[in-house]
PDB file of C-alpha atoms in Angstrom:
ATOM      1  CA  MET A   1     -12.983  14.858 -17.286  1.00  0.00           C
ATOM      2  CA  ARG A   2     -10.404  12.384 -18.617  1.00  0.00           C
ATOM      3  CA  ALA A   3     -10.382   9.056 -16.817  1.00  0.00           C
ATOM      4  CA  VAL A   4      -9.229   5.494 -17.287  1.00  0.00           C
ATOM      5  CA  ARG A   5     -12.209   3.129 -17.514  1.00  0.00           C
ATOM      6  CA  HIS A   6     -13.053  -0.443 -18.387  1.00  0.00           C
ATOM      7  CA  HIS A   7     -16.457  -1.555 -19.636  1.00  0.00           C
ATOM      8  CA  VAL A   8     -15.841  -5.283 -19.146  1.00  0.00           C
ATOM      9  CA  TYR A   9     -13.670  -7.442 -16.913  1.00  0.00           C
ATOM     10  CA  GLY A  10     -10.482  -8.665 -18.528  1.00  0.00           C
ATOM     11  CA  GLU A  11      -6.800  -8.206 -19.192  1.00  0.00           C
ATOM     12  CA  PRO A  12      -5.061  -4.805 -19.009  1.00  0.00           C
ATOM     13  CA  ASP A  13      -6.004  -3.969 -22.588  1.00  0.00           C
ATOM     14  CA  VAL A  14      -9.635  -3.430 -21.542  1.00  0.00           C
ATOM     15  CA  LEU A  15      -8.484  -0.131 -19.977  1.00  0.00           C
ATOM     16  CA  THR A  16      -9.024   2.970 -22.100  1.00  0.00           C
ATOM     17  CA  VAL A  17      -8.793   6.718 -21.503  1.00  0.00           C
ATOM     18  CA  GLU A  18     -12.108   8.438 -22.180  1.00  0.00           C
ATOM     19  CA  ASP A  19     -14.440  11.177 -20.975  1.00  0.00           C
ATOM     20  CA  ALA A  20     -16.259  10.411 -17.726  1.00  0.00           C
ATOM     21  CA  PRO A  21     -18.570  12.345 -15.388  1.00  0.00           C
ATOM     22  CA  GLU A  22     -16.842  14.375 -12.682  1.00  0.00           C
ATOM     23  CA  PRO A  23     -17.360  13.223  -9.072  1.00  0.00           C
ATOM     24  CA  HIS A  24     -18.075  15.739  -6.310  1.00  0.00           C
ATOM     25  CA  ALA A  25     -17.190  15.892  -2.628  1.00  0.00           C
ATOM     26  CA  GLY A  26     -19.917  14.710  -0.276  1.00  0.00           C
ATOM     27  CA  PRO A  27     -20.158  14.971   3.508  1.00  0.00           C
ATOM     28  CA  GLY A  28     -16.882  14.101   5.210  1.00  0.00           C
ATOM     29  CA  THR A  29     -14.874  13.922   1.976  1.00  0.00           C
ATOM     30  CA  VAL A  30     -12.702  16.116  -0.215  1.00  0.00           C
ATOM     31  CA  ARG A  31     -12.251  16.199  -3.968  1.00  0.00           C
ATOM     32  CA  VAL A  32      -8.790  16.607  -5.438  1.00  0.00           C
ATOM     33  CA  ARG A  33      -7.431  17.447  -8.835  1.00  0.00           C
ATOM     34  CA  VAL A  34      -5.312  14.329  -9.152  1.00  0.00           C
ATOM     35  CA  ARG A  35      -1.595  14.649  -9.798  1.00  0.00           C
ATOM     36  CA  ALA A  36      -0.720  10.953  -9.454  1.00  0.00           C
ATOM     37  CA  ALA A  37      -2.263   7.664  -8.342  1.00  0.00           C
ATOM     38  CA  SER A  38      -0.685   4.316  -7.588  1.00  0.00           C
ATOM     39  CA  VAL A  39      -1.281   0.851  -9.015  1.00  0.00           C
ATOM     40  CA  ASN A  40      -2.228  -1.690  -6.358  1.00  0.00           C
ATOM     41  CA  ALA A  41      -2.626  -5.437  -6.673  1.00  0.00           C
ATOM     42  CA  PHE A  42      -6.242  -4.991  -5.612  1.00  0.00           C
ATOM     43  CA  ASP A  43      -6.803  -2.717  -8.634  1.00  0.00           C
ATOM     44  CA  TRP A  44      -5.768  -5.204 -11.276  1.00  0.00           C
ATOM     45  CA  LYS A  45      -7.471  -8.108  -9.508  1.00  0.00           C
ATOM     46  CA  LEU A  46     -10.735  -6.143  -9.491  1.00  0.00           C
ATOM     47  CA  ARG A  47     -10.303  -5.291 -13.177  1.00  0.00           C
ATOM     48  CA  ALA A  48      -9.540  -8.915 -14.029  1.00  0.00           C
ATOM     49  CA  GLY A  49     -12.725 -10.079 -12.300  1.00  0.00           C
ATOM     50  CA  TRP A  50     -11.141 -12.008  -9.450  1.00  0.00           C
ATOM     51  CA  PHE A  51     -13.644 -10.563  -6.975  1.00  0.00           C
ATOM     52  CA  GLN A  52     -16.657  -9.986  -9.214  1.00  0.00           C
ATOM     53  CA  GLU A  53     -18.957 -12.235  -7.160  1.00  0.00           C
ATOM     54  CA  ARG A  54     -17.914 -10.761  -3.794  1.00  0.00           C
ATOM     55  CA  ILE A  55     -17.205  -7.173  -4.922  1.00  0.00           C
ATOM     56  CA  PRO A  56     -19.129  -6.588  -8.158  1.00  0.00           C
ATOM     57  CA  LEU A  57     -18.180  -3.418 -10.021  1.00  0.00           C
ATOM     58  CA  GLU A  58     -20.639  -1.022 -11.580  1.00  0.00           C
ATOM     59  CA  LEU A  59     -19.338  -0.929 -15.142  1.00  0.00           C
ATOM     60  CA  PRO A  60     -17.878   1.103 -16.697  1.00  0.00           C
ATOM     61  CA  ALA A  61     -15.494   1.402 -13.755  1.00  0.00           C
ATOM     62  CA  VAL A  62     -12.532   3.658 -13.027  1.00  0.00           C
ATOM     63  CA  PRO A  63      -9.683   1.865 -11.208  1.00  0.00           C
ATOM     64  CA  GLY A  64      -7.597   3.292  -8.391  1.00  0.00           C
ATOM     65  CA  LYS A  65      -7.760   3.367  -4.600  1.00  0.00           C
ATOM     66  CA  ASP A  66      -5.356   6.178  -3.700  1.00  0.00           C
ATOM     67  CA  ALA A  67      -4.004   9.446  -5.036  1.00  0.00           C
ATOM     68  CA  VAL A  68      -2.197  12.677  -4.359  1.00  0.00           C
ATOM     69  CA  GLY A  69      -3.662  15.939  -5.520  1.00  0.00           C
ATOM     70  CA  VAL A  70      -4.730  19.467  -4.722  1.00  0.00           C
ATOM     71  CA  ILE A  71      -8.078  19.924  -2.999  1.00  0.00           C
ATOM     72  CA  ASP A  72     -10.632  21.710  -5.168  1.00  0.00           C
ATOM     73  CA  GLU A  73     -13.837  20.833  -3.261  1.00  0.00           C
ATOM     74  CA  VAL A  74     -14.418  20.376   0.478  1.00  0.00           C
ATOM     75  CA  GLY A  75     -17.443  18.402   1.637  1.00  0.00           C
ATOM     76  CA  ASP A  76     -19.791  19.326   4.465  1.00  0.00           C
ATOM     77  CA  GLY A  77     -18.397  18.717   7.928  1.00  0.00           C
ATOM     78  CA  VAL A  78     -14.756  18.642   6.855  1.00  0.00           C
ATOM     79  CA  THR A  79     -12.378  20.784   8.916  1.00  0.00           C
ATOM     80  CA  GLY A  80      -8.631  21.341   8.954  1.00  0.00           C
ATOM     81  CA  VAL A  81      -8.146  21.574   5.186  1.00  0.00           C
ATOM     82  CA  GLN A  82      -9.074  24.027   2.459  1.00  0.00           C
ATOM     83  CA  VAL A  83      -9.104  24.376  -1.302  1.00  0.00           C
ATOM     84  CA  GLY A  84      -5.514  24.468  -2.549  1.00  0.00           C
ATOM     85  CA  ASP A  85      -4.057  22.068   0.034  1.00  0.00           C
ATOM     86  CA  ARG A  86      -1.911  19.219  -1.330  1.00  0.00           C
ATOM     87  CA  VAL A  87      -3.004  15.934   0.235  1.00  0.00           C
ATOM     88  CA  PHE A  88      -2.600  12.205  -0.308  1.00  0.00           C
ATOM     89  CA  GLY A  89      -5.012   9.519   0.723  1.00  0.00           C
ATOM     90  CA  LEU A  90      -7.579   6.855  -0.006  1.00  0.00           C
ATOM     91  CA  GLY A  91     -10.623   6.929  -2.243  1.00  0.00           C
ATOM     92  CA  ASP A  92     -12.156   5.234  -5.250  1.00  0.00           C
ATOM     93  CA  ALA A  93     -11.826   5.789  -8.997  1.00  0.00           C
ATOM     94  CA  THR A  94      -8.551   7.688  -8.666  1.00  0.00           C
ATOM     95  CA  PHE A  95      -7.256   7.092 -12.213  1.00  0.00           C
ATOM     96  CA  ALA A  96      -8.938  10.300 -13.313  1.00  0.00           C
ATOM     97  CA  GLU A  97      -8.462  14.054 -13.399  1.00  0.00           C
ATOM     98  CA  HIS A  98     -10.661  14.408 -10.309  1.00  0.00           C
ATOM     99  CA  ALA A  99     -11.206  11.964  -7.441  1.00  0.00           C
ATOM    100  CA  VAL A 100     -12.929  11.996  -4.055  1.00  0.00           C
ATOM    101  CA  LEU A 101     -10.856  11.007  -1.011  1.00  0.00           C
ATOM    102  CA  SER A 102     -12.449   9.624   2.145  1.00  0.00           C
ATOM    103  CA  THR A 103      -9.248   9.483   4.228  1.00  0.00           C
ATOM    104  CA  TRP A 104      -6.299  11.825   3.742  1.00  0.00           C
ATOM    105  CA  ALA A 105      -3.346  13.674   5.219  1.00  0.00           C
ATOM    106  CA  ALA A 106      -1.193  16.596   4.154  1.00  0.00           C
ATOM    107  CA  ALA A 107       1.529  15.439   1.759  1.00  0.00           C
ATOM    108  CA  PRO A 108       4.986  16.402   3.090  1.00  0.00           C
ATOM    109  CA  ASP A 109       7.098  18.705   0.946  1.00  0.00           C
ATOM    110  CA  ALA A 110       9.848  16.074   1.046  1.00  0.00           C
ATOM    111  CA  TRP A 111       7.787  13.795  -1.212  1.00  0.00           C
ATOM    112  CA  SER A 112       7.326  14.208  -4.947  1.00  0.00           C
ATOM    113  CA  ASP A 113       3.832  13.637  -6.314  1.00  0.00           C
ATOM    114  CA  GLU A 114       4.879  10.160  -7.428  1.00  0.00           C
ATOM    115  CA  GLN A 115       6.131   9.309  -3.932  1.00  0.00           C
ATOM    116  CA  ALA A 116       3.018  10.706  -2.250  1.00  0.00           C
ATOM    117  CA  ALA A 117       0.810   8.637  -4.557  1.00  0.00           C
ATOM    118  CA  ALA A 118       2.857   5.547  -3.752  1.00  0.00           C
ATOM    119  CA  ALA A 119       2.338   6.142  -0.038  1.00  0.00           C
ATOM    120  CA  GLY A 120      -1.465   6.057  -0.020  1.00  0.00           C
ATOM    121  CA  LEU A 121      -2.772   2.509   0.184  1.00  0.00           C
ATOM    122  CA  ALA A 122       0.679   1.079   0.925  1.00  0.00           C
ATOM    123  CA  ALA A 123       1.255   3.214   4.028  1.00  0.00           C
ATOM    124  CA  ALA A 124      -2.337   2.748   5.184  1.00  0.00           C
ATOM    125  CA  THR A 125      -2.105  -1.033   4.873  1.00  0.00           C
ATOM    126  CA  ALA A 126       1.385  -1.307   6.338  1.00  0.00           C
ATOM    127  CA  GLY A 127       0.502   1.054   9.172  1.00  0.00           C
ATOM    128  CA  ALA A 128      -2.596  -0.947  10.058  1.00  0.00           C
ATOM    129  CA  GLY A 129      -0.534  -4.141  10.110  1.00  0.00           C
ATOM    130  CA  LEU A 130       2.122  -2.620  12.351  1.00  0.00           C
ATOM    131  CA  ASP A 131      -0.512  -1.123  14.662  1.00  0.00           C
ATOM    132  CA  ALA A 132      -1.955  -4.614  15.150  1.00  0.00           C
ATOM    133  CA  LEU A 133       1.406  -5.775  16.522  1.00  0.00           C
ATOM    134  CA  GLY A 134       1.659  -3.144  19.253  1.00  0.00           C
ATOM    135  CA  ASP A 135       4.717  -1.243  20.431  1.00  0.00           C
ATOM    136  CA  LEU A 136       7.688  -2.260  18.275  1.00  0.00           C
ATOM    137  CA  ARG A 137      10.416  -0.261  20.003  1.00  0.00           C
ATOM    138  CA  GLY A 138      13.408  -2.484  20.659  1.00  0.00           C
ATOM    139  CA  ARG A 139      11.666  -5.523  19.156  1.00  0.00           C
ATOM    140  CA  THR A 140      12.659  -7.728  16.235  1.00  0.00           C
ATOM    141  CA  LEU A 141      10.074  -7.824  13.441  1.00  0.00           C
ATOM    142  CA  LEU A 142       9.986 -10.193  10.467  1.00  0.00           C
ATOM    143  CA  VAL A 143       8.335  -8.748   7.336  1.00  0.00           C
ATOM    144  CA  GLU A 144       7.358 -11.322   4.719  1.00  0.00           C
ATOM    145  CA  GLY A 145       7.346  -9.852   1.203  1.00  0.00           C
ATOM    146  CA  ALA A 146       9.438  -6.849   2.189  1.00  0.00           C
ATOM    147  CA  ALA A 147      10.335  -5.554  -1.292  1.00  0.00           C
ATOM    148  CA  GLY A 148       6.806  -4.877  -2.541  1.00  0.00           C
ATOM    149  CA  GLY A 149       4.798  -1.699  -2.158  1.00  0.00           C
ATOM    150  CA  VAL A 150       3.264  -2.563   1.213  1.00  0.00           C
ATOM    151  CA  GLY A 151       6.285  -4.518   2.421  1.00  0.00           C
ATOM    152  CA  SER A 152       8.796  -1.758   1.727  1.00  0.00           C
ATOM    153  CA  ALA A 153       6.526   0.746   3.490  1.00  0.00           C
ATOM    154  CA  ALA A 154       6.232  -1.622   6.455  1.00  0.00           C
ATOM    155  CA  VAL A 155      10.012  -1.932   6.716  1.00  0.00           C
ATOM    156  CA  GLU A 156      10.693   1.800   6.832  1.00  0.00           C
ATOM    157  CA  LEU A 157       7.746   2.585   9.080  1.00  0.00           C
ATOM    158  CA  ALA A 158       8.763  -0.192  11.485  1.00  0.00           C
ATOM    159  CA  VAL A 159      12.358   1.045  11.591  1.00  0.00           C
ATOM    160  CA  ALA A 160      10.987   4.541  12.269  1.00  0.00           C
ATOM    161  CA  ARG A 161       9.087   3.059  15.215  1.00  0.00           C
ATOM    162  CA  GLY A 162      12.292   1.645  16.652  1.00  0.00           C
ATOM    163  CA  ALA A 163      12.124  -1.962  15.471  1.00  0.00           C
ATOM    164  CA  ARG A 164      14.912  -4.144  14.150  1.00  0.00           C
ATOM    165  CA  VAL A 165      13.583  -5.611  10.899  1.00  0.00           C
ATOM    166  CA  VAL A 166      14.364  -8.828   9.064  1.00  0.00           C
ATOM    167  CA  GLY A 167      12.745  -8.843   5.618  1.00  0.00           C
ATOM    168  CA  THR A 168      12.192 -11.560   3.036  1.00  0.00           C
ATOM    169  CA  ALA A 169      12.665 -11.009  -0.690  1.00  0.00           C
ATOM    170  CA  SER A 170      14.347 -12.587  -3.684  1.00  0.00           C
ATOM    171  CA  GLU A 171      18.122 -12.205  -3.712  1.00  0.00           C
ATOM    172  CA  ARG A 172      18.002  -9.528  -6.418  1.00  0.00           C
ATOM    173  CA  ASN A 173      16.195  -7.276  -3.911  1.00  0.00           C
ATOM    174  CA  HIS A 174      18.504  -7.786  -0.942  1.00  0.00           C
ATOM    175  CA  ASP A 175      20.474  -4.585  -1.490  1.00  0.00           C
ATOM    176  CA  PHE A 176      17.145  -2.770  -1.788  1.00  0.00           C
ATOM    177  CA  LEU A 177      16.089  -4.118   1.622  1.00  0.00           C
ATOM    178  CA  ARG A 178      19.388  -3.079   3.171  1.00  0.00           C
ATOM    179  CA  ALA A 179      18.811   0.444   1.869  1.00  0.00           C
ATOM    180  CA  LEU A 180      15.425   0.419   3.615  1.00  0.00           C
ATOM    181  CA  GLY A 181      17.057  -0.560   6.899  1.00  0.00           C
ATOM    182  CA  ALA A 182      16.229  -4.278   6.976  1.00  0.00           C
ATOM    183  CA  THR A 183      18.379  -7.377   7.255  1.00  0.00           C
ATOM    184  CA  PRO A 184      17.459  -9.404   4.154  1.00  0.00           C
ATOM    185  CA  THR A 185      16.863 -13.104   3.715  1.00  0.00           C
ATOM    186  CA  THR A 186      15.196 -15.195   1.033  1.00  0.00           C
ATOM    187  CA  TYR A 187      11.669 -16.523   1.373  1.00  0.00           C
ATOM    188  CA  GLY A 188      10.489 -20.106   0.984  1.00  0.00           C
ATOM    189  CA  GLU A 189      11.678 -23.440   2.311  1.00  0.00           C
ATOM    190  CA  GLY A 190      14.143 -23.171   5.172  1.00  0.00           C
ATOM    191  CA  LEU A 191      12.890 -19.750   6.315  1.00  0.00           C
ATOM    192  CA  THR A 192      12.733 -20.781   9.966  1.00  0.00           C
ATOM    193  CA  GLU A 193      16.391 -21.792   9.985  1.00  0.00           C
ATOM    194  CA  ARG A 194      17.572 -18.723   8.069  1.00  0.00           C
ATOM    195  CA  VAL A 195      15.723 -16.325  10.339  1.00  0.00           C
ATOM    196  CA  GLY A 196      17.002 -18.173  13.398  1.00  0.00           C
ATOM    197  CA  ALA A 197      20.573 -17.578  12.249  1.00  0.00           C
ATOM    198  CA  LEU A 198      19.914 -13.871  11.633  1.00  0.00           C
ATOM    199  CA  ALA A 199      17.984 -13.336  14.873  1.00  0.00           C
ATOM    200  CA  PRO A 200      19.452 -15.783  17.420  1.00  0.00           C
ATOM    201  CA  ASP A 201      17.611 -14.041  20.263  1.00  0.00           C
ATOM    202  CA  GLY A 202      14.299 -14.692  18.547  1.00  0.00           C
ATOM    203  CA  VAL A 203      11.682 -12.781  16.578  1.00  0.00           C
ATOM    204  CA  ASP A 204       9.095 -10.846  18.565  1.00  0.00           C
ATOM    205  CA  ALA A 205       6.512 -10.275  15.837  1.00  0.00           C
ATOM    206  CA  ALA A 206       5.865 -10.922  12.153  1.00  0.00           C
ATOM    207  CA  LEU A 207       3.902  -9.137   9.439  1.00  0.00           C
ATOM    208  CA  ASP A 208       2.868 -10.967   6.267  1.00  0.00           C
ATOM    209  CA  THR A 209       2.470  -8.638   3.288  1.00  0.00           C
ATOM    210  CA  ALA A 210       2.855 -11.321   0.613  1.00  0.00           C
ATOM    211  CA  GLY A 211      -0.021 -13.754   1.114  1.00  0.00           C
ATOM    212  CA  SER A 212       2.199 -16.542  -0.167  1.00  0.00           C
ATOM    213  CA  GLY A 213       1.086 -19.265   2.236  1.00  0.00           C
ATOM    214  CA  SER A 214       3.831 -18.752   4.812  1.00  0.00           C
ATOM    215  CA  LEU A 215       1.674 -17.926   7.840  1.00  0.00           C
ATOM    216  CA  ALA A 216       2.229 -21.289   9.525  1.00  0.00           C
ATOM    217  CA  ASP A 217       5.992 -20.744   9.268  1.00  0.00           C
ATOM    218  CA  LEU A 218       5.663 -17.231  10.687  1.00  0.00           C
ATOM    219  CA  VAL A 219       3.705 -18.577  13.666  1.00  0.00           C
ATOM    220  CA  THR A 220       6.413 -21.188  14.229  1.00  0.00           C
ATOM    221  CA  ILE A 221       9.156 -18.554  14.052  1.00  0.00           C
ATOM    222  CA  VAL A 222       7.435 -16.154  16.466  1.00  0.00           C
ATOM    223  CA  GLY A 223       5.926 -18.839  18.681  1.00  0.00           C
ATOM    224  CA  ASP A 224       2.637 -17.012  19.296  1.00  0.00           C
ATOM    225  CA  PRO A 225      -0.068 -16.448  16.649  1.00  0.00           C
ATOM    226  CA  SER A 226      -1.280 -13.329  18.466  1.00  0.00           C
ATOM    227  CA  LYS A 227       2.048 -11.698  17.549  1.00  0.00           C
ATOM    228  CA  VAL A 228       1.609 -12.387  13.834  1.00  0.00           C
ATOM    229  CA  ALA A 229      -0.474 -10.190  11.528  1.00  0.00           C
ATOM    230  CA  THR A 230      -1.303 -10.457   7.844  1.00  0.00           C
ATOM    231  CA  VAL A 231      -2.568  -7.866   5.391  1.00  0.00           C
ATOM    232  CA  ALA A 232      -2.578 -10.307   2.481  1.00  0.00           C
ATOM    233  CA  ASP A 233      -3.936 -13.719   3.591  1.00  0.00           C
ATOM    234  CA  PHE A 234      -7.577 -13.271   4.492  1.00  0.00           C
ATOM    235  CA  GLY A 235      -7.874 -16.877   5.642  1.00  0.00           C
ATOM    236  CA  GLY A 236      -5.248 -16.249   8.297  1.00  0.00           C
ATOM    237  CA  GLY A 237      -7.770 -16.228  11.114  1.00  0.00           C
ATOM    238  CA  ARG A 238      -7.795 -20.020  10.996  1.00  0.00           C
ATOM    239  CA  LEU A 239      -4.312 -19.954  12.528  1.00  0.00           C
ATOM    240  CA  GLY A 240      -5.201 -17.382  15.162  1.00  0.00           C
ATOM    241  CA  VAL A 241      -3.261 -14.542  13.543  1.00  0.00           C
ATOM    242  CA  THR A 242      -4.598 -11.004  13.168  1.00  0.00           C
ATOM    243  CA  VAL A 243      -6.028 -10.208   9.739  1.00  0.00           C
ATOM    244  CA  THR A 244      -6.117  -6.491   8.975  1.00  0.00           C
ATOM    245  CA  GLY A 245      -5.649  -4.013   6.148  1.00  0.00           C
ATOM    246  CA  SER A 246      -6.343  -0.540   4.860  1.00  0.00           C
ATOM    247  CA  ASP A 247      -9.946  -0.653   6.106  1.00  0.00           C
ATOM    248  CA  ALA A 248      -8.495  -0.365   9.623  1.00  0.00           C
ATOM    249  CA  ALA A 249      -6.447   2.699   8.699  1.00  0.00           C
ATOM    250  CA  THR A 250      -7.468   6.200   9.761  1.00  0.00           C
ATOM    251  CA  ALA A 251      -6.289   9.703   8.982  1.00  0.00           C
ATOM    252  CA  ALA A 252      -3.910   9.255  11.923  1.00  0.00           C
ATOM    253  CA  THR A 253      -2.316   6.287  10.121  1.00  0.00           C
ATOM    254  CA  LEU A 254      -1.580   8.463   7.100  1.00  0.00           C
ATOM    255  CA  GLU A 255      -0.494  11.392   9.270  1.00  0.00           C
ATOM    256  CA  ALA A 256       2.056   9.160  11.013  1.00  0.00           C
ATOM    257  CA  ALA A 257       3.447   8.103   7.626  1.00  0.00           C
ATOM    258  CA  ALA A 258       3.605  11.737   6.495  1.00  0.00           C
ATOM    259  CA  GLU A 259       5.396  12.739   9.691  1.00  0.00           C
ATOM    260  CA  ALA A 260       7.962   9.982   9.123  1.00  0.00           C
ATOM    261  CA  GLY A 261       8.338  11.226   5.555  1.00  0.00           C
ATOM    262  CA  ALA A 262       8.843  14.821   6.655  1.00  0.00           C
ATOM    263  CA  ARG A 263      11.769  13.833   8.879  1.00  0.00           C
ATOM    264  CA  GLY A 264      13.334  11.581   6.255  1.00  0.00           C
ATOM    265  CA  ALA A 265      12.477   8.291   7.945  1.00  0.00           C
ATOM    266  CA  TYR A 266      10.093   7.073   5.214  1.00  0.00           C
ATOM    267  CA  THR A 267      10.555   7.598   1.494  1.00  0.00           C
ATOM    268  CA  PRO A 268       7.929   5.783  -0.616  1.00  0.00           C
ATOM    269  CA  ARG A 269       9.723   3.747  -3.266  1.00  0.00           C
ATOM    270  CA  VAL A 270       8.606   4.092  -6.885  1.00  0.00           C
ATOM    271  CA  GLU A 271       9.820   1.582  -9.464  1.00  0.00           C
ATOM    272  CA  ALA A 272       8.263   3.358 -12.442  1.00  0.00           C
ATOM    273  CA  ALA A 273       5.802   6.099 -13.376  1.00  0.00           C
ATOM    274  CA  PHE A 274       3.449   6.022 -16.378  1.00  0.00           C
ATOM    275  CA  PRO A 275       1.348   8.811 -17.898  1.00  0.00           C
ATOM    276  CA  LEU A 276      -2.410   8.320 -17.717  1.00  0.00           C
ATOM    277  CA  ASP A 277      -2.680   7.151 -21.321  1.00  0.00           C
ATOM    278  CA  ARG A 278      -0.325   4.254 -20.488  1.00  0.00           C
ATOM    279  CA  ALA A 279      -2.370   3.017 -17.530  1.00  0.00           C
ATOM    280  CA  ALA A 280      -2.928  -0.336 -19.240  1.00  0.00           C
ATOM    281  CA  GLU A 281       0.837  -0.804 -19.443  1.00  0.00           C
ATOM    282  CA  ALA A 282       1.148   0.034 -15.743  1.00  0.00           C
ATOM    283  CA  HIS A 283      -1.494  -2.572 -14.895  1.00  0.00           C
ATOM    284  CA  ALA A 284       0.274  -5.180 -17.034  1.00  0.00           C
ATOM    285  CA  HIS A 285       3.564  -4.448 -15.266  1.00  0.00           C
ATOM    286  CA  ALA A 286       1.914  -4.788 -11.846  1.00  0.00           C
ATOM    287  CA  GLN A 287       0.133  -7.977 -12.858  1.00  0.00           C
ATOM    288  CA  GLY A 288       3.473  -9.497 -13.840  1.00  0.00           C
ATOM    289  CA  GLY A 289       4.587  -9.358 -10.205  1.00  0.00           C
ATOM    290  CA  HIS A 290       7.971  -8.843  -8.520  1.00  0.00           C
ATOM    291  CA  THR A 291       7.644  -5.061  -8.480  1.00  0.00           C
ATOM    292  CA  ARG A 292      10.158  -3.278  -6.278  1.00  0.00           C
ATOM    293  CA  GLY A 293       8.148  -0.652  -4.429  1.00  0.00           C
ATOM    294  CA  LYS A 294       5.202   0.865  -6.299  1.00  0.00           C
ATOM    295  CA  LEU A 295       4.085   1.778  -9.800  1.00  0.00           C
ATOM    296  CA  VAL A 296       2.293   5.087 -10.284  1.00  0.00           C
ATOM    297  CA  VAL A 297       0.234   6.807 -12.957  1.00  0.00           C
ATOM    298  CA  THR A 298       0.719  10.553 -13.398  1.00  0.00           C
ATOM    299  CA  LEU A 299      -1.556  13.271 -14.724  1.00  0.00           C
TER     300      LEU A 299
END
């Protein structure tokens, strides 16, 4: 099968499209013929070698942690799906013609393949972060880094759960946040005062999706570290906040996102789509930062 691989750690140009062995569904998994996969920050950081001591890759490696596709193999013990079903979800080595998913949900008809790919890891991570904060109905939530892939998913999913959302982003993305249903403000120095003016009755909870060092400010704004969660700052436990991420997500997390998508409450945002043979360009774009929503690779 055709797949994107890298034989060494390095910059985006180490990625090449080449023939690779096909994976097969094992117990509790499904294999899909991939239609699209998204580019996540974790992908390019793995490729660049940021985590090679903690998470060493078996090279050559195929990047990608999520995808949408049509099931063509069903592993032992799997129920509720069959060959031919269109699903989106989480797996490994998804920048390829075939990939194995370990967690999935039916992709709603309302989503294009690009949108369904964009929903995978982003919705799983955002959903896990929101779940950690409890019932959000009627509450005011602050989302730090609200214009990115995970942040934009968190905004729409929180609004769908009945929250009022204040989101941080650069000024160029404020109209984007308004379209998602959030009240925008800029990040950085003075955040406490700006949020106080926008939410004079206080902020009930905060979700950090940026990992930009703002957790202490978020705790100050909310007033209780147990009501702050981060999916991006893995040292956050030192402040007493909840550290979570896609590992805490289940099929139910993805199903909730799909249900919100089916009723028009959540539309995964895609900044750009690249064909498989331009995967290196997609990685370079993601590595440059300040992406609005997600980047996807199509097959």
